[in-house]
Coordinates of C-alpha atoms and ligand atoms in Angstrom, one line a residue:
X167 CA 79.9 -140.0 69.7
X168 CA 80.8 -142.1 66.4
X169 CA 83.2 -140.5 63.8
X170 CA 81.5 -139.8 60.9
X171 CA 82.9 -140.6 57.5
X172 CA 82.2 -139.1 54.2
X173 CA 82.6 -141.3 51.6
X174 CA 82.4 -140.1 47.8
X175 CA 81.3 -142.7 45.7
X176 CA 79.3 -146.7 45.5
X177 CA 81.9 -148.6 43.8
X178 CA 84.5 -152.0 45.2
X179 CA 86.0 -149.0 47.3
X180 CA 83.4 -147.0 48.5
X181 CA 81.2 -150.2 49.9
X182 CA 84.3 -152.0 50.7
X183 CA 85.3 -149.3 53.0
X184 CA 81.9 -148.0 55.0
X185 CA 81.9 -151.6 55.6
X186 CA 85.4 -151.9 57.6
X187 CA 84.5 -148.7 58.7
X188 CA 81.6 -149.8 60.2
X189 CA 83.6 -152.3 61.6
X190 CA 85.5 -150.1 63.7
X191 CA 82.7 -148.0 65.1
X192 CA 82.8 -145.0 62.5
X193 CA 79.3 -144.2 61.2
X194 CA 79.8 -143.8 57.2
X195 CA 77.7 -141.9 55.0
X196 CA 78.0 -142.9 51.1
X197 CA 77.2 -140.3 48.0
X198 CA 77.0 -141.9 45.0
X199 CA 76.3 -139.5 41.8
X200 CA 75.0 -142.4 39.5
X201 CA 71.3 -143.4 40.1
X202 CA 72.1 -146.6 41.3
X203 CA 74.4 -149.0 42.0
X204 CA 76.8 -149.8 39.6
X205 CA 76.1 -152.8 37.8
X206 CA 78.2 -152.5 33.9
X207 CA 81.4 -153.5 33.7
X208 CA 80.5 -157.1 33.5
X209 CA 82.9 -159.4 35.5
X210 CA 86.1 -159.3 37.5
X211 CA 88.8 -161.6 38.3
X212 CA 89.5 -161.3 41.8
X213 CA 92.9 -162.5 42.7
X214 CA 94.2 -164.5 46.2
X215 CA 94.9 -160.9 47.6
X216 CA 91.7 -159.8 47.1
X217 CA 90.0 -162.9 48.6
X218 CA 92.4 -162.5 51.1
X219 CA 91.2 -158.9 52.0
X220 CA 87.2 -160.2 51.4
X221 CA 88.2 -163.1 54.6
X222 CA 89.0 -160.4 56.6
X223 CA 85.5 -159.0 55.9
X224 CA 84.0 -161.8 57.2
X225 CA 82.7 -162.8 53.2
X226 CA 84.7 -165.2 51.6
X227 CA 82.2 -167.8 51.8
X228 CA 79.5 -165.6 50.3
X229 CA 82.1 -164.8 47.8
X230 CA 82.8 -168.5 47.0
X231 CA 79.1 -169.2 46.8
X232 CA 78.8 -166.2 44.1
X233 CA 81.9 -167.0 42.2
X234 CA 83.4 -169.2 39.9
X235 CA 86.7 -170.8 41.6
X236 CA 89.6 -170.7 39.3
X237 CA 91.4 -174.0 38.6
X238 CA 94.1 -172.9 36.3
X239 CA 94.9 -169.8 34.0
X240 CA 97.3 -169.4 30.6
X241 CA 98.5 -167.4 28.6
X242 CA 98.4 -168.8 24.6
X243 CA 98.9 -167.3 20.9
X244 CA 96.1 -166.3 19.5
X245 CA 96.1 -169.8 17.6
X246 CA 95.3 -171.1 21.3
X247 CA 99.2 -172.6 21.9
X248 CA 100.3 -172.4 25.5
X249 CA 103.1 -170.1 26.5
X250 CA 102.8 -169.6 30.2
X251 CA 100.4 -171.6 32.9
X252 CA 100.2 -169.9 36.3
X253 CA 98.5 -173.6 38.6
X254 CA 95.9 -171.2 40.6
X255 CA 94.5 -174.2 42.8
X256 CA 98.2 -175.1 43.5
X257 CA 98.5 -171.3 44.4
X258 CA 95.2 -171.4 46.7
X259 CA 96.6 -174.3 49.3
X260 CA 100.3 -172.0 49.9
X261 CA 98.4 -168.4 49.8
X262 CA 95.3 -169.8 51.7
X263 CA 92.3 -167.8 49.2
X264 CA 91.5 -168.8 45.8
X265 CA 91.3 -166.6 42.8
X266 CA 87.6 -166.2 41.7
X267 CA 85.9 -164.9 38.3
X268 CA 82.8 -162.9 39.8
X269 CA 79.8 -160.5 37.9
X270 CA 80.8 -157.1 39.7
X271 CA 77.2 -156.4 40.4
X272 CA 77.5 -160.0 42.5
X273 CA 80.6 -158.0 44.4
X274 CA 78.4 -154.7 44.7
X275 CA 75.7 -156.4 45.9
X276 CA 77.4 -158.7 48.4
X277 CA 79.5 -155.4 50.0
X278 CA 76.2 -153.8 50.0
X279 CA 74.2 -155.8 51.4
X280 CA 76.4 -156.3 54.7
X281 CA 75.9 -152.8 55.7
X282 CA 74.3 -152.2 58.9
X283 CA 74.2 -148.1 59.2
X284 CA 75.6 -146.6 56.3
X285 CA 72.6 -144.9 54.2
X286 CA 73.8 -144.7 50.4
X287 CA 72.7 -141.3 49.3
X288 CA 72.1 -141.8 45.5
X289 CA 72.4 -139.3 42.8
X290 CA 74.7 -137.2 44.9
X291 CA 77.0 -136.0 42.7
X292 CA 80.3 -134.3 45.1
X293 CA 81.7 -130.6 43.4
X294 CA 83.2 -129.3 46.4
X295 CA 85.0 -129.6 49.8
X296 CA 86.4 -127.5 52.4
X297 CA 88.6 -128.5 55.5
X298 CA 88.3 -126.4 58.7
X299 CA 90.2 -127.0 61.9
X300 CA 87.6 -130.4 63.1
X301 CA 86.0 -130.9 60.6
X302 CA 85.5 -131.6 56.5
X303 CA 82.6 -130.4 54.2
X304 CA 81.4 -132.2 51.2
X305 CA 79.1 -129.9 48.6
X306 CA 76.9 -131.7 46.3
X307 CA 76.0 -130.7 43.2
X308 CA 71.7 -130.6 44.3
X309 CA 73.0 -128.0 47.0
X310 CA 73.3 -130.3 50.3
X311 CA 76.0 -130.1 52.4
X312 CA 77.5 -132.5 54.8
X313 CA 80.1 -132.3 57.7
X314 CA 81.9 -135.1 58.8
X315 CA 85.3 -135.6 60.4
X316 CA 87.2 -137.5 57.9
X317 CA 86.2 -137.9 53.9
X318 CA 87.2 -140.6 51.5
X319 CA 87.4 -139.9 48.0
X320 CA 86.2 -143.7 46.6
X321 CA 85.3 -141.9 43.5
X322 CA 87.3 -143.8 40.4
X323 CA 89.7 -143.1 38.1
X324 CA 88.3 -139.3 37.0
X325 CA 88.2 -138.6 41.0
X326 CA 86.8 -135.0 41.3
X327 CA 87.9 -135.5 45.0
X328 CA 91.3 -135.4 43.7
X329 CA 91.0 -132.7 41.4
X330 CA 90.6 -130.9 44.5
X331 CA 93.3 -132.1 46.6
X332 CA 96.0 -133.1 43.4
X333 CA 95.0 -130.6 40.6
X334 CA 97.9 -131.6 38.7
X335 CA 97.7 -135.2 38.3
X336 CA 98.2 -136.7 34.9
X337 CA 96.2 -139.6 33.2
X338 CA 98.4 -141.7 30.9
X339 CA 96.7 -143.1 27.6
X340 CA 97.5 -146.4 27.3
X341 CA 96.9 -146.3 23.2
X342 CA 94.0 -149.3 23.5
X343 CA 90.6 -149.7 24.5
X344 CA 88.8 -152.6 25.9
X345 CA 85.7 -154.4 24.9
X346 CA 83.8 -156.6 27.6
X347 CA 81.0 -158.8 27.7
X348 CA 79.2 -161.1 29.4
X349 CA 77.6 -164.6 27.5
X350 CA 75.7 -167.2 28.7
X351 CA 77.8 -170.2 27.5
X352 CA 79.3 -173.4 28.5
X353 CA 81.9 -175.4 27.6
X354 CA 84.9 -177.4 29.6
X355 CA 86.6 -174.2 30.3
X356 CA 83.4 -172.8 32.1
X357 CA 83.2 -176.2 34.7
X358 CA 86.8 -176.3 35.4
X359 CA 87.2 -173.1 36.3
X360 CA 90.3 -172.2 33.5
X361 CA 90.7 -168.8 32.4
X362 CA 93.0 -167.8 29.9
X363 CA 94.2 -164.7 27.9
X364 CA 95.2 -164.9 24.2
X365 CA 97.8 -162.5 22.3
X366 CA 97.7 -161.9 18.7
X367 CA 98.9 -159.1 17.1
X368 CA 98.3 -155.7 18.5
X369 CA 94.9 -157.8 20.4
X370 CA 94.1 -159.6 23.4
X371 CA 91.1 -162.1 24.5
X372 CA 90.5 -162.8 28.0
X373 CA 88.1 -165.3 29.4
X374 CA 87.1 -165.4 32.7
X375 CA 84.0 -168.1 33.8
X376 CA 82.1 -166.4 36.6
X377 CA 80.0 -169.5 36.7
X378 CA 79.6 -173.6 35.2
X379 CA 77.4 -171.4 32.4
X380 CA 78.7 -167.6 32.8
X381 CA 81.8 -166.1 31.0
X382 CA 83.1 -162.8 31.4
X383 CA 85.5 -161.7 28.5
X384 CA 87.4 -158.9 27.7
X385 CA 89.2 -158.0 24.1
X386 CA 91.7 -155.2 23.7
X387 CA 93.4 -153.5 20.4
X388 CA 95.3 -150.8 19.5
X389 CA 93.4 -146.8 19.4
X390 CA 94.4 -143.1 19.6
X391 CA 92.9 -140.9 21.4
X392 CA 91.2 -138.8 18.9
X393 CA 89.5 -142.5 17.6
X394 CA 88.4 -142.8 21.5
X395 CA 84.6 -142.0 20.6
X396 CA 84.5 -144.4 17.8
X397 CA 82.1 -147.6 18.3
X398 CA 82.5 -150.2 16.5
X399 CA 79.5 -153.2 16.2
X400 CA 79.8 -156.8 17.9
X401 CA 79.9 -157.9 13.8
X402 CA 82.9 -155.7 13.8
X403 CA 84.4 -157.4 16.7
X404 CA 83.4 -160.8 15.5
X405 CA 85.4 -160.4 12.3
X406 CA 88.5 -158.7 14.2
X407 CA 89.1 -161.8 16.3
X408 CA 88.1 -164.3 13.5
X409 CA 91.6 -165.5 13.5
X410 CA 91.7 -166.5 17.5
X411 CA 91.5 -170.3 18.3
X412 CA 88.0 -170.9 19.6
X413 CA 86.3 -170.7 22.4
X414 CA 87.2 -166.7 21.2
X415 CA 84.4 -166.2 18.0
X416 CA 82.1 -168.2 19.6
X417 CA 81.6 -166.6 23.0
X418 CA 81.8 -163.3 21.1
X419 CA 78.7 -164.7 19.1
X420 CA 77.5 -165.9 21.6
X421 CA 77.1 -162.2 23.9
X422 CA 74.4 -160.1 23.6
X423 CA 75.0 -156.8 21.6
X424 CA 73.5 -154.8 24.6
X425 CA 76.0 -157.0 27.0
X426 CA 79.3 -155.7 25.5
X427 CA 81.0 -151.9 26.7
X428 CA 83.7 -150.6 25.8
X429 CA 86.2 -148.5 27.3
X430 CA 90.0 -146.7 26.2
X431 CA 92.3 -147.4 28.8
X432 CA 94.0 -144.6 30.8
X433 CA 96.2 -145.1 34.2
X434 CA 97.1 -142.4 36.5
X435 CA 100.6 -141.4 36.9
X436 CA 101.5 -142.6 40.8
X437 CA 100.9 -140.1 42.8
X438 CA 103.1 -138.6 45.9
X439 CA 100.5 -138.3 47.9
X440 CA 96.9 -139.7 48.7
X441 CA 95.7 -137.7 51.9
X442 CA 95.7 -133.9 52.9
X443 CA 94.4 -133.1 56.9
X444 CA 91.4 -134.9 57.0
X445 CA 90.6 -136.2 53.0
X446 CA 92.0 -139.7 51.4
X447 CA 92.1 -141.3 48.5
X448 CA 91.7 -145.1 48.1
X449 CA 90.7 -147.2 45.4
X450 CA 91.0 -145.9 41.8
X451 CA 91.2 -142.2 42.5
X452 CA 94.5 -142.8 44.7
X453 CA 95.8 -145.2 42.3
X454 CA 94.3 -146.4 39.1
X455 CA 95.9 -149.0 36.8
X456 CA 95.8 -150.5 33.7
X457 CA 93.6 -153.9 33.7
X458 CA 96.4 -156.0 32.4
X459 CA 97.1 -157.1 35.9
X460 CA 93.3 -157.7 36.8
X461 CA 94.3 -155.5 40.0
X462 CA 92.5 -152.7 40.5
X463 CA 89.5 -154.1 42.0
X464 CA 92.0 -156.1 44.2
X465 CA 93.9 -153.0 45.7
X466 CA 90.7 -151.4 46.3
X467 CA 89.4 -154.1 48.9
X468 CA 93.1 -154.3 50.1
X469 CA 93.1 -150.3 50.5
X470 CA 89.6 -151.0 52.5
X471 CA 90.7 -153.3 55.0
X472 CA 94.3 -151.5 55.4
X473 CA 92.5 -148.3 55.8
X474 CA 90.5 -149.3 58.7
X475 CA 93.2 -151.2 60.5
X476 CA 95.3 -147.6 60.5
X477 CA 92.1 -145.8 61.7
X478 CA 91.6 -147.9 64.2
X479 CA 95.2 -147.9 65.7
X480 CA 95.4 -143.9 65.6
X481 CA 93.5 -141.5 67.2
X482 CA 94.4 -138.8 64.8
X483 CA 92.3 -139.2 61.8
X484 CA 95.4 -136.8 59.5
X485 CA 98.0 -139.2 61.3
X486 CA 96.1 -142.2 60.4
X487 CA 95.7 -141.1 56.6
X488 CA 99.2 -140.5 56.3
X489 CA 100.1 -144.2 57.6
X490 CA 97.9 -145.4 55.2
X491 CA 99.3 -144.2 52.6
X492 CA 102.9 -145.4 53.7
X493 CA 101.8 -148.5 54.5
X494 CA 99.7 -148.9 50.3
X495 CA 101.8 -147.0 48.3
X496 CA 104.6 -149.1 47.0
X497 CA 102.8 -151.6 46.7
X498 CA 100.5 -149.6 44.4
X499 CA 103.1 -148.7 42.8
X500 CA 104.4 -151.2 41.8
X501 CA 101.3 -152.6 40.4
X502 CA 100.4 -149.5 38.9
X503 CA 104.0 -150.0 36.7
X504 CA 104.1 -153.8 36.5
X505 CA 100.6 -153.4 34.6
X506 CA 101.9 -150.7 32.3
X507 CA 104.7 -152.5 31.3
X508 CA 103.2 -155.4 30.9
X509 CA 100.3 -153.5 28.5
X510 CA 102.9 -152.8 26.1
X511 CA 104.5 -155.4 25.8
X512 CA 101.0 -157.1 25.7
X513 CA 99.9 -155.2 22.8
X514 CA 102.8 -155.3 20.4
X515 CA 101.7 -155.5 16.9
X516 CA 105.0 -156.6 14.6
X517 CA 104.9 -159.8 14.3
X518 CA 108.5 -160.2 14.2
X519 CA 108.5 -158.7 17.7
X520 CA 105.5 -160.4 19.3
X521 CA 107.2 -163.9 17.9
X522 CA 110.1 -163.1 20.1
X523 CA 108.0 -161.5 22.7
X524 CA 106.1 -165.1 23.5
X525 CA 109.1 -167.3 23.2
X526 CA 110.9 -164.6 26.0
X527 CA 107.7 -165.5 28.3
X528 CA 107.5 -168.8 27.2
X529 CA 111.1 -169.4 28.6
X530 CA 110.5 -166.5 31.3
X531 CA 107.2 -168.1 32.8
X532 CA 108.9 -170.3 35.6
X533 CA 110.9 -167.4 36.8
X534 CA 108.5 -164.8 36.7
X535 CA 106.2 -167.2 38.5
X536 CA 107.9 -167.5 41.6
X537 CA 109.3 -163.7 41.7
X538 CA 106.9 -161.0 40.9
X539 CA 103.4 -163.1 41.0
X540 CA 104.3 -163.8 44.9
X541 CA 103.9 -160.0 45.4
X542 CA 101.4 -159.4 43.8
X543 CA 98.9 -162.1 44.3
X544 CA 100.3 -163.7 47.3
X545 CA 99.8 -160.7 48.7
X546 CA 98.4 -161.1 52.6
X547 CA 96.8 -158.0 54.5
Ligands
LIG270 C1 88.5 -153.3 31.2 C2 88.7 -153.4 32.6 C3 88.9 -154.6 33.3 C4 89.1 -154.7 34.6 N1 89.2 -156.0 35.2 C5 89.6 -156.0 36.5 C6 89.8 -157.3 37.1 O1 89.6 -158.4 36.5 N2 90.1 -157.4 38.4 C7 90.3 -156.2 39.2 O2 90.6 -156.3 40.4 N3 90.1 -155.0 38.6 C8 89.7 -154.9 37.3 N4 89.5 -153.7 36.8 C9 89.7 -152.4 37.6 C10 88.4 -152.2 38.4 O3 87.3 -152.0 37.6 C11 88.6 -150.9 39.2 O4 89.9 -150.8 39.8 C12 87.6 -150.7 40.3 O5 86.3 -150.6 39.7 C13 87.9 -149.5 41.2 O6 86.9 -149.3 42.1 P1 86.6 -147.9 42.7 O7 85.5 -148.1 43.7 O8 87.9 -147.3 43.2 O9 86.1 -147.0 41.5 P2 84.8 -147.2 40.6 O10 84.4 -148.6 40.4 O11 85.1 -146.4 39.4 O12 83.7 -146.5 41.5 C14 83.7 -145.1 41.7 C15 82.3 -144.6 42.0 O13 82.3 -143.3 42.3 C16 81.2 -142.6 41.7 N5 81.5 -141.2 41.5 C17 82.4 -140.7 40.6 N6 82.5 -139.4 40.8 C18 81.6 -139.0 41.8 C19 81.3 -137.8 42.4 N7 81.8 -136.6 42.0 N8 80.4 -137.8 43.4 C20 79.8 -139.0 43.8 N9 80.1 -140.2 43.2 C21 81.0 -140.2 42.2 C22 81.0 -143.4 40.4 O14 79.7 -143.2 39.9 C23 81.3 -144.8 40.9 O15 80.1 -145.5 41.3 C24 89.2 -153.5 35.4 C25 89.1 -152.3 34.8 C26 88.8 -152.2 33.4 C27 88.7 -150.9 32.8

């Protein structure tokens, strides 16, 4: 009989990994407290590891096909000069994958849609779990229960699978929030497939094209946590980045009030462990990062394809777990870090300090280029 999976939540991780799962002859069952498949968070950048991990799924053309191909990215001043250029087509021919800007609901959608036998049980909210000798238990908050011999915790950053296992895990406030949008808009950036992130003072724009005509952005600036509930208005927005070189007030203009979230940016604290008996973590509840790196989404196909792969190899399910989670977690680690590091330094406000930050990347572009970006993005499975 076909091992049965548990797997707590619909998101990159949770569809990513009934699919491998699948895959190998386990029969996944999805709960997914939301009412539907996630579909906010407008877009994502999805690095060469990540299109890596989606070839070994057997969708990278679908991927290409729903995705904007990245040409080239930068990182400029807020006045639009150049301090750093990463050549992401170069990149693509030596790591095989290109990086893509994609709508995450195209992502959902795509994992979603390849599943043959997993039923996504919707507005099953998990508040319990209990282990016995063969077997796991997952209580829902309507009252069902369900048995199953292994369960994934695929349930995001505030992971109540986690809570469980890890009561004492910490969530870092990163002391900014983050703004994103989607506009319709077009421009040379948009065809060529060139993405770039600006830095002012304290701020950050990102611009992503997920299509010839679709642009994902993202802005970030400084809060505290007791401001965290505070909205401000896209007029507000528009006048805070007034000062950034364009395309940055137009596409802001240019989004549709009801098309921009917001969100304060936590991390968690790496954690020792990701697994106990027969429960894992993958995804954001085992690991969740800043966005700085545009990563987590990334990890959580990579933590799909690896977990599988360990499964398959081991007939102990608690064995398997644990090689899992040797095999991911410096590697999430070091993300993890790289990202919080790179948030602060990212979101320095003196402008005394953020002059000597970006001639320090200006010079330190070529070096990082070849070190640090190699493991991260060139990342293969
Ligand atoms: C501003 C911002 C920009 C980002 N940009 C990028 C990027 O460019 N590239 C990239 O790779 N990553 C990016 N990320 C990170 C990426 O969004 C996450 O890493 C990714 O969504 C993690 O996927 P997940 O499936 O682990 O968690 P989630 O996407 O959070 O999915 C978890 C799912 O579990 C469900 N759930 C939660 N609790 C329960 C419960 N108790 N019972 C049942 N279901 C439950 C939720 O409803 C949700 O559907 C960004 C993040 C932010 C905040």
């Amino acid at each position: 009989m076909k091992k049965k999976v548990l797997i707590i939540g619909a998101g990159v991780s949770g569809l990513a990994s009934a699919l491998m799962l699948e895959k190998i002859g386990y029969a996944p069952v999805i709960f997914e407290k939301s009412d539907g498949l996630r579909n906010d968070g407008g877009g994502l950048t999805l690095w060469s590891n990540a299109t890596d991990a989606l070839h070994s799924m057997g969708l990278l053309e679908e991927i290409y096909q729903n995705s904007k191909i990245m040409s080239e990215t930068a990182l400029t001043t807020s006045s639009g000069k150049t301090l750093a250029t990463i050549p992401l087509e170069e990149l693509a021919t030596k790591y095989g994958t290109h990086t893509v800007g994609i709508l995450r609901a195209n992502l959902h959608h795509i994992l979603a849609s390849k599943l043959k036998q997993t039923e996504i049980k919707i507005g099953y909210k998990l508040v319990n779990l209990k282990e016995t000798n063969d077997e796991v238990i997952a209580r829902l908050e309507n009252g069902h229960e369900e048995a199953g011999d292994l369960l994934v915790g695929a349930d995001g950053i505030y992971s109540a699978v986690r809570n469980k296992l890890f009561p004492n895990h910490a969530l870092r406030f990163s002391g900014y929030e983050a703004w994103r949008g989607i506009a319709t808009y077009t421009n040379q950036y948009t065809k060529s497939g060139f993405t770039f992130e600006a830095w002012g003072n304290g701020m950050r724009f990102g611009f992503v094209p997920m299509s010839n005509s679709l642009v994902y952005w993202y802005a970030t600036r400084k809060t505290s946590e007791n401001l965290s509930k505070n909205q401000i208005s896209k007029e507000q927005l528009i006048h805070s980045f007034r000062e950034f070189a364009e395309p940055v007030p137009t596409v802001i203009e240019e989004t549709k009030e009801k098309d921009i979230t917001r969100k304060v940016i936590y991390d968690l604290k790496p954690l020792q462990n990701w697994s106990k008996g027969r429960v894992v973590l993958i995804g954001d509840a085992a690991h969740a990062t800043t966005p700085n790196l545009g990563q987590g989404a990334c990890m959580a196909l990579e933590d799909a394809v690896i977990l599988a792969q360990t499964l398959e190899q081991d007939n102990s399910i608690s064995q398997a777990v644990k090689t899992f989670e040797d095999m991911r977690m410096d590697r999430a680690k070091l993300i993890v870090n790289s990202s919080w590091m790179f948030g602060k330094i990212a979101q320095i406000e003196n402008t005394f300090l953020c002059d000597v930050r970006n001639m320090l990347v200006k010079i330190g572009s070529s070096i990082k280029r070849n070190s640090n970006l190699n493991r991260i993005i060139g990342h293969k499975i």
